[in-house]
Amino acid sequence: MSTDLCPVYAPFFGALGCTSAIVFTCFGAAYGTAKAGVGVCSMAVLRPDLVVKNIVPIVMAGIIGIYGLVVSVLIANDLKQTLPLYTGFIQLGAGLAVGLAGMAAGFAIGIVGDAGVRGSAQQPRLYVGMILILIFAEVLGLYGLIVALLMNSNSSGSC
């Protein structure tokens, strides 16, 4: 039964939010992992003893994907056939918030991780600075997660 507040296409927007949360965060996580991984592999040619120490950017990039997974699961649990349009739009916004913030964070982690591990192989004092910059890049994804969780918590409604 379709009404003005609960049209039949409303769940589409919720599903789109669920999809965008996981897809965009995984794009960011994959880019960050690949870019930082190339830096670790290049650094390991001359300094193989530093591989385990410099794997931090790769781990941090993987955490970005977890943010999207959490929001996707929360949105998917709230999806149903009769959904208010308001709820569908809020779920779309929540998915885009965490997804695009996660993609930006993954890009930042990848670029900083690549340059950071290469540089720290030549100058070990650079390592602490690299970790601090990586933390600030990771926090960008965390901001998107917090906003998405707040948005999703306010999306409950019934037809």
mmCIF file of C-alpha atoms in Angstrom:
data_model
loop_
_atom_site.group_PDB
_atom_site.id
_atom_site.type_symbol
_atom_site.label_atom_id
_atom_site.label_comp_id
_atom_site.label_asym_id
_atom_site.label_seq_id
_atom_site.Cartn_x
_atom_site.Cartn_y
_atom_site.Cartn_z
ATOM 1 C CA MET A 1 0.000 0.000 0.000
ATOM 2 C CA SER A 2 1.602 3.213 -1.184
ATOM 3 C CA THR A 3 0.877 6.599 0.374
ATOM 4 C CA ASP A 4 2.311 10.061 -0.085
ATOM 5 C CA LEU A 5 4.631 9.601 2.912
ATOM 6 C CA CYS A 6 5.573 5.993 2.061
ATOM 7 C CA PRO A 7 5.895 5.577 -1.704
ATOM 8 C CA VAL A 8 6.946 2.231 -3.159
ATOM 9 C CA TYR A 9 10.300 3.641 -4.250
ATOM 10 C CA ALA A 10 11.342 4.822 -0.765
ATOM 11 C CA PRO A 11 13.320 1.634 0.091
ATOM 12 C CA PHE A 12 15.426 2.232 -3.027
ATOM 13 C CA PHE A 13 17.048 5.243 -1.374
ATOM 14 C CA GLY A 14 17.790 3.240 1.766
ATOM 15 C CA ALA A 15 19.344 0.465 -0.315
ATOM 16 C CA LEU A 16 21.355 3.061 -2.218
ATOM 17 C CA GLY A 17 22.650 4.451 1.087
ATOM 18 C CA CYS A 18 23.577 0.959 2.247
ATOM 19 C CA THR A 19 25.413 0.315 -1.008
ATOM 20 C CA SER A 20 27.201 3.651 -1.118
ATOM 21 C CA ALA A 21 28.448 3.234 2.467
ATOM 22 C CA ILE A 22 30.267 -0.008 1.758
ATOM 23 C CA VAL A 23 31.311 0.704 -1.834
ATOM 24 C CA PHE A 24 32.865 4.126 -1.278
ATOM 25 C CA THR A 25 34.642 3.146 1.936
ATOM 26 C CA CYS A 26 36.016 0.051 0.224
ATOM 27 C CA PHE A 27 37.228 2.211 -2.674
ATOM 28 C CA GLY A 28 39.097 4.371 -0.173
ATOM 29 C CA ALA A 29 40.418 1.391 1.770
ATOM 30 C CA ALA A 30 41.564 -0.373 -1.389
ATOM 31 C CA TYR A 31 43.320 2.710 -2.715
ATOM 32 C CA GLY A 32 44.996 3.358 0.640
ATOM 33 C CA THR A 33 46.100 -0.257 0.933
ATOM 34 C CA ALA A 34 47.438 -0.384 -2.624
ATOM 35 C CA LYS A 35 49.236 2.956 -2.508
ATOM 36 C CA ALA A 36 50.803 2.355 0.916
ATOM 37 C CA GLY A 37 51.592 -1.245 -0.059
ATOM 38 C CA VAL A 38 53.584 -0.046 -3.056
ATOM 39 C CA GLY A 39 55.553 2.219 -0.737
ATOM 40 C CA VAL A 40 56.240 -0.620 1.697
ATOM 41 C CA CYS A 41 57.380 -2.904 -1.110
ATOM 42 C CA SER A 42 59.671 -0.227 -2.534
ATOM 43 C CA MET A 43 61.097 0.508 0.894
ATOM 44 C CA ALA A 44 61.631 -3.198 1.624
ATOM 45 C CA VAL A 45 64.118 -3.549 -1.225
ATOM 46 C CA LEU A 46 66.720 -1.589 0.705
ATOM 47 C CA ARG A 47 65.446 -2.012 4.291
ATOM 48 C CA PRO A 48 63.621 -5.362 4.689
ATOM 49 C CA ASP A 49 63.995 -5.121 8.474
ATOM 50 C CA LEU A 50 61.446 -2.251 8.541
ATOM 51 C CA VAL A 51 58.574 -4.014 6.770
ATOM 52 C CA VAL A 52 56.629 -4.995 9.895
ATOM 53 C CA LYS A 53 57.144 -1.578 11.494
ATOM 54 C CA ASN A 54 55.933 0.242 8.372
ATOM 55 C CA ILE A 55 52.816 -1.845 7.800
ATOM 56 C CA VAL A 56 50.798 0.638 9.919
ATOM 57 C CA PRO A 57 49.352 2.623 6.955
ATOM 58 C CA ILE A 58 48.012 -0.570 5.403
ATOM 59 C CA VAL A 59 46.262 -1.549 8.628
ATOM 60 C CA MET A 60 44.821 1.941 9.024
ATOM 61 C CA ALA A 61 43.474 1.873 5.467
ATOM 62 C CA GLY A 62 41.701 -1.402 6.206
ATOM 63 C CA ILE A 63 39.930 0.122 9.186
ATOM 64 C CA ILE A 64 38.207 2.582 6.851
ATOM 65 C CA GLY A 65 36.359 -0.320 5.216
ATOM 66 C CA ILE A 66 35.065 -1.421 8.626
ATOM 67 C CA TYR A 67 33.402 1.967 9.097
ATOM 68 C CA GLY A 68 31.394 1.436 5.924
ATOM 69 C CA LEU A 69 30.531 -2.111 6.911
ATOM 70 C CA VAL A 70 29.112 -0.986 10.247
ATOM 71 C CA VAL A 71 26.876 1.644 8.664
ATOM 72 C CA SER A 72 25.797 -0.695 5.861
ATOM 73 C CA VAL A 73 24.710 -3.353 8.334
ATOM 74 C CA LEU A 74 22.786 -0.816 10.414
ATOM 75 C CA ILE A 75 21.007 0.558 7.354
ATOM 76 C CA ALA A 76 20.274 -2.916 5.986
ATOM 77 C CA ASN A 77 18.681 -3.953 9.285
ATOM 78 C CA ASP A 78 16.232 -1.039 9.030
ATOM 79 C CA LEU A 79 15.213 -1.687 5.413
ATOM 80 C CA LYS A 80 11.696 -2.968 4.850
ATOM 81 C CA GLN A 81 9.169 -2.943 2.054
ATOM 82 C CA THR A 82 7.082 -0.112 3.490
ATOM 83 C CA LEU A 83 9.459 2.675 4.400
ATOM 84 C CA PRO A 84 8.820 6.394 4.839
ATOM 85 C CA LEU A 85 10.500 8.526 2.191
ATOM 86 C CA TYR A 86 12.117 10.528 4.972
ATOM 87 C CA THR A 87 13.795 7.374 6.305
ATOM 88 C CA GLY A 88 15.040 6.410 2.845
ATOM 89 C CA PHE A 89 16.586 9.840 2.331
ATOM 90 C CA ILE A 90 18.207 9.822 5.770
ATOM 91 C CA GLN A 91 19.676 6.379 5.074
ATOM 92 C CA LEU A 92 20.997 7.607 1.738
ATOM 93 C CA GLY A 93 22.588 10.598 3.432
ATOM 94 C CA ALA A 94 24.117 8.431 6.143
ATOM 95 C CA GLY A 95 25.588 6.071 3.574
ATOM 96 C CA LEU A 96 27.026 8.904 1.524
ATOM 97 C CA ALA A 97 28.436 10.610 4.631
ATOM 98 C CA VAL A 98 30.466 7.620 5.753
ATOM 99 C CA GLY A 99 31.235 6.483 2.212
ATOM 100 C CA LEU A 100 32.644 9.710 0.841
ATOM 101 C CA ALA A 101 34.444 10.586 4.081
ATOM 102 C CA GLY A 102 35.951 7.092 4.070
ATOM 103 C CA MET A 103 37.035 7.415 0.465
ATOM 104 C CA ALA A 104 38.755 10.733 1.199
ATOM 105 C CA ALA A 105 40.428 9.270 4.291
ATOM 106 C CA GLY A 106 41.621 6.241 2.341
ATOM 107 C CA PHE A 107 43.141 8.452 -0.344
ATOM 108 C CA ALA A 108 44.915 10.528 2.291
ATOM 109 C CA ILE A 109 46.204 7.451 4.113
ATOM 110 C CA GLY A 110 47.488 5.960 0.884
ATOM 111 C CA ILE A 111 49.382 9.041 -0.222
ATOM 112 C CA VAL A 112 50.838 9.781 3.220
ATOM 113 C CA GLY A 113 51.613 6.112 3.823
ATOM 114 C CA ASP A 114 53.457 5.753 0.524
ATOM 115 C CA ALA A 115 55.618 8.818 1.007
ATOM 116 C CA GLY A 116 55.975 8.234 4.754
ATOM 117 C CA VAL A 117 57.325 4.689 4.650
ATOM 118 C CA ARG A 118 59.740 5.560 1.854
ATOM 119 C CA GLY A 119 60.964 8.581 3.772
ATOM 120 C CA SER A 120 61.196 6.814 7.123
ATOM 121 C CA ALA A 121 63.447 4.186 5.557
ATOM 122 C CA GLN A 122 65.959 6.951 4.825
ATOM 123 C CA GLN A 123 65.332 9.063 7.935
ATOM 124 C CA PRO A 124 63.958 7.072 10.907
ATOM 125 C CA ARG A 125 62.949 10.238 12.805
ATOM 126 C CA LEU A 126 60.240 10.806 10.186
ATOM 127 C CA TYR A 127 58.290 7.784 11.466
ATOM 128 C CA VAL A 128 56.541 9.561 14.364
ATOM 129 C CA GLY A 129 55.466 12.410 12.103
ATOM 130 C CA MET A 130 54.097 9.934 9.580
ATOM 131 C CA ILE A 131 52.043 8.209 12.273
ATOM 132 C CA LEU A 132 50.592 11.537 13.443
ATOM 133 C CA ILE A 133 49.595 12.510 9.914
ATOM 134 C CA LEU A 134 48.040 9.074 9.398
ATOM 135 C CA ILE A 135 46.000 9.495 12.571
ATOM 136 C CA PHE A 136 44.651 12.820 11.348
ATOM 137 C CA ALA A 137 43.769 11.228 8.009
ATOM 138 C CA GLU A 138 42.003 8.318 9.748
ATOM 139 C CA VAL A 139 39.960 10.713 11.852
ATOM 140 C CA LEU A 140 38.358 12.069 8.668
ATOM 141 C CA GLY A 141 36.743 8.678 8.129
ATOM 142 C CA LEU A 142 35.736 8.542 11.782
ATOM 143 C CA TYR A 143 33.940 11.879 11.395
ATOM 144 C CA GLY A 144 31.891 10.395 8.573
ATOM 145 C CA LEU A 145 31.071 7.355 10.715
ATOM 146 C CA ILE A 146 29.881 9.516 13.604
ATOM 147 C CA VAL A 147 27.670 11.643 11.352
ATOM 148 C CA ALA A 148 26.235 8.538 9.676
ATOM 149 C CA LEU A 149 25.441 6.927 13.027
ATOM 150 C CA LEU A 150 23.738 10.086 14.234
ATOM 151 C CA MET A 151 21.717 10.369 11.045
ATOM 152 C CA ASN A 152 20.728 6.721 11.064
ATOM 153 C CA SER A 153 19.623 6.868 14.692
ATOM 154 C CA ASN A 154 17.103 9.577 13.745
ATOM 155 C CA SER A 155 15.721 7.738 10.726
ATOM 156 C CA SER A 156 13.176 5.533 12.451
ATOM 157 C CA GLY A 157 9.633 6.011 11.275
ATOM 158 C CA SER A 158 6.648 3.935 10.265
ATOM 159 C CA CYS A 159 4.058 4.079 7.528
#
